[in-house]
Short mmCIF file of C-alpha atoms in Angstrom, two decimals:
data_model
loop_
_atom_site.label_atom_id
_atom_site.label_comp_id
_atom_site.label_asym_id
_atom_site.label_seq_id
_atom_site.Cartn_x
_atom_site.Cartn_y
_atom_site.Cartn_z
CA MET S 1 30.06 169.61 150.52
CA ASN S 2 27.19 169.93 152.99
CA ILE S 3 24.14 167.83 152.01
CA VAL S 4 20.89 168.52 153.86
CA ILE S 5 17.79 166.34 153.57
CA ARG S 6 14.65 168.17 154.65
CA GLY S 7 10.94 168.41 154.07
CA ALA S 8 10.12 170.23 150.85
CA GLN S 9 8.63 173.71 150.93
CA HIS S 10 6.51 175.60 148.42
CA GLY S 11 9.58 177.60 147.38
CA ASP S 12 11.24 174.36 146.24
CA ARG S 13 8.61 173.57 143.61
CA ASP S 14 10.37 175.05 140.57
CA ALA S 15 13.56 173.12 141.32
CA MET S 16 11.53 169.97 141.94
CA VAL S 17 9.67 170.40 138.64
CA ALA S 18 13.07 170.65 136.91
CA LEU S 19 14.10 167.35 138.54
CA LEU S 20 10.82 165.74 137.45
CA ASP S 21 11.42 167.07 133.93
CA ALA S 22 14.73 165.19 133.84
CA LEU S 23 13.15 162.05 135.33
CA PHE S 24 10.12 161.97 133.04
CA SER S 25 12.35 162.60 130.02
CA ILE S 26 13.84 159.13 130.47
CA GLU S 27 10.67 157.26 131.49
CA ALA S 28 8.58 155.93 128.63
CA ASP S 29 5.28 155.96 130.54
CA PHE S 30 5.33 159.63 131.50
CA THR S 31 5.52 162.93 129.67
CA VAL S 32 6.91 166.21 130.83
CA ASP S 33 4.07 168.58 131.69
CA LYS S 34 5.43 171.24 134.01
CA GLU S 35 1.98 172.60 134.85
CA SER S 36 0.73 169.16 135.91
CA GLN S 37 3.89 168.41 137.87
CA HIS S 38 3.66 171.80 139.63
CA ARG S 39 -0.01 171.16 140.44
CA GLY S 40 0.77 167.68 141.81
CA LEU S 41 3.54 168.99 144.04
CA THR S 42 1.27 171.76 145.30
CA LEU S 43 -1.39 169.19 146.22
CA MET S 44 1.17 167.17 148.17
CA LEU S 45 2.62 170.22 149.92
CA ASP S 46 -0.78 171.72 150.77
CA GLY S 47 -1.97 168.57 152.53
CA CYS S 48 -1.69 167.82 156.23
CA ARG S 49 1.47 165.74 155.58
CA LYS S 50 0.08 162.86 157.64
CA HIS S 51 -0.20 160.67 154.54
CA THR S 52 2.36 162.29 152.25
CA CYS S 53 6.10 162.77 152.46
CA VAL S 54 8.02 165.14 150.20
CA LYS S 55 11.77 165.28 150.84
CA VAL S 56 14.45 167.29 149.08
CA ALA S 57 18.23 167.13 149.11
CA VAL S 58 19.87 170.54 149.30
CA VAL S 59 23.49 171.43 148.54
CA ASP S 60 24.61 175.06 148.87
CA GLU S 61 20.96 176.18 149.09
CA ASN S 62 20.13 174.41 145.79
CA VAL S 63 17.65 171.53 145.56
CA VAL S 64 19.59 168.71 143.88
CA GLY S 65 17.40 165.71 144.67
CA MET S 66 13.93 164.70 145.74
CA GLY S 67 11.69 161.81 146.68
CA THR S 68 8.04 161.47 147.63
CA ALA S 69 5.89 158.86 149.35
CA GLN S 70 2.19 158.41 150.06
CA THR S 71 0.45 155.95 152.34
CA LEU S 72 -2.12 153.37 151.32
CA ILE S 73 -4.06 150.80 153.33
CA SER S 74 -3.09 147.24 152.43
CA THR S 75 -5.42 144.33 153.12
CA ALA S 76 -2.44 141.99 152.62
CA GLU S 77 -0.52 143.75 155.38
CA GLY S 78 -3.56 144.65 157.45
CA GLY S 79 -2.31 148.19 157.79
CA LEU S 80 -0.42 151.01 156.18
CA VAL S 81 2.03 150.66 153.30
CA ALA S 82 3.59 153.48 151.30
CA MET S 83 4.32 154.06 147.64
CA ILE S 84 7.56 155.88 146.86
CA GLU S 85 7.63 158.02 143.74
CA ASP S 86 9.66 160.75 142.10
CA MET S 87 13.08 159.61 143.35
CA MET S 88 15.55 161.75 141.46
CA VAL S 89 19.02 163.17 142.00
CA ALA S 90 20.45 165.67 139.52
CA ALA S 91 23.16 164.07 137.36
CA PRO S 92 26.15 166.04 138.74
CA TYR S 93 25.26 164.93 142.29
CA ARG S 94 24.84 161.20 141.73
CA LYS S 95 27.12 158.61 143.37
CA MET S 96 27.53 160.86 146.42
CA GLY S 97 25.09 159.07 148.73
CA ILE S 98 22.27 161.57 148.21
CA GLY S 99 19.81 158.99 146.88
CA ARG S 100 20.55 156.73 149.84
CA MET S 101 20.06 159.68 152.22
CA LEU S 102 16.71 160.54 150.62
CA MET S 103 15.54 156.93 150.84
CA SER S 104 16.62 156.73 154.50
CA ALA S 105 14.64 159.88 155.31
CA ILE S 106 11.55 158.50 153.56
CA GLU S 107 11.96 155.16 155.33
CA LYS S 108 12.17 156.94 158.70
CA TRP S 109 9.01 158.91 157.88
CA ALA S 110 7.26 155.63 156.99
CA ARG S 111 8.41 153.75 160.10
CA ASP S 112 7.33 156.65 162.32
CA ARG S 113 3.80 156.24 160.89
CA GLY S 114 3.63 152.48 161.33
CA VAL S 115 4.09 151.68 157.64
CA THR S 116 4.97 147.98 157.29
CA ARG S 117 6.00 147.86 153.63
CA LEU S 118 7.31 150.26 151.01
CA HIS S 119 6.98 149.77 147.28
CA LEU S 120 7.92 151.73 144.20
CA LEU S 121 7.77 151.54 140.44
CA ALA S 122 10.87 151.87 138.29
CA ASP S 123 11.23 152.09 134.54
CA ARG S 124 12.64 148.81 133.18
CA ALA S 125 15.04 150.74 130.95
CA ASN S 126 16.41 152.91 133.78
CA VAL S 127 19.32 150.59 134.55
CA SER S 128 21.07 153.06 136.86
CA ALA S 129 17.94 153.38 139.02
CA LEU S 130 17.45 149.61 139.11
CA ASP S 131 21.10 149.14 140.10
CA PHE S 132 20.69 151.77 142.84
CA TYR S 133 17.63 150.05 144.30
CA ASP S 134 19.40 146.69 144.20
CA ARG S 135 22.43 148.13 146.03
CA ILE S 136 20.26 149.47 148.87
CA GLY S 137 18.40 146.22 149.37
CA TRP S 138 15.22 146.50 147.31
CA GLN S 139 13.91 143.34 145.70
CA PRO S 140 11.79 142.85 142.58
CA THR S 141 8.38 141.20 142.96
CA GLN S 142 6.19 139.08 140.71
CA LEU S 143 3.69 141.94 140.43
CA ILE S 144 3.37 144.14 137.35
CA CYS S 145 1.89 147.60 137.09
CA LEU S 146 -1.22 148.19 135.02
CA ARG S 147 -2.93 151.51 134.54
CA ARG S 148 -6.01 153.01 133.02
CA LYS S 149 -6.19 156.71 132.33
CA TRP S 150 -8.92 159.00 131.10
CA ASP S 151 -9.38 162.70 130.50
CA LEU S 152 -11.54 164.67 132.90
#
């Protein structure tokens, strides 16, 4: 099996939305809204890509995994950090190293831009994701995530 990790393209959006559908179906804080997810991916892909990273894993010309990252400026670090989101590998392709390959590609993108720290959010109930992050060296922090949302 030939696994390719590459930058996402506009033609990948439908497959990526399907991956997000599967991800958001198991995360309590998010709902599946294909139109919103498509719009968000379009915004990321239309940008200059200096501050955003959208990677896909491709097997036999099919997108089977994805991960995104965006930079932020951290006063604690005195420079750039990046938030990883949307890490997802389709169920039949898990435990093949694809998630690790996606994370490595995102980490390379971040290092190349001078990012000093990566962080991500994971659903507490997503034990397989938490186990994956633990296996590849991620550590929990004392921080919690809070949010406030409103309709425009």
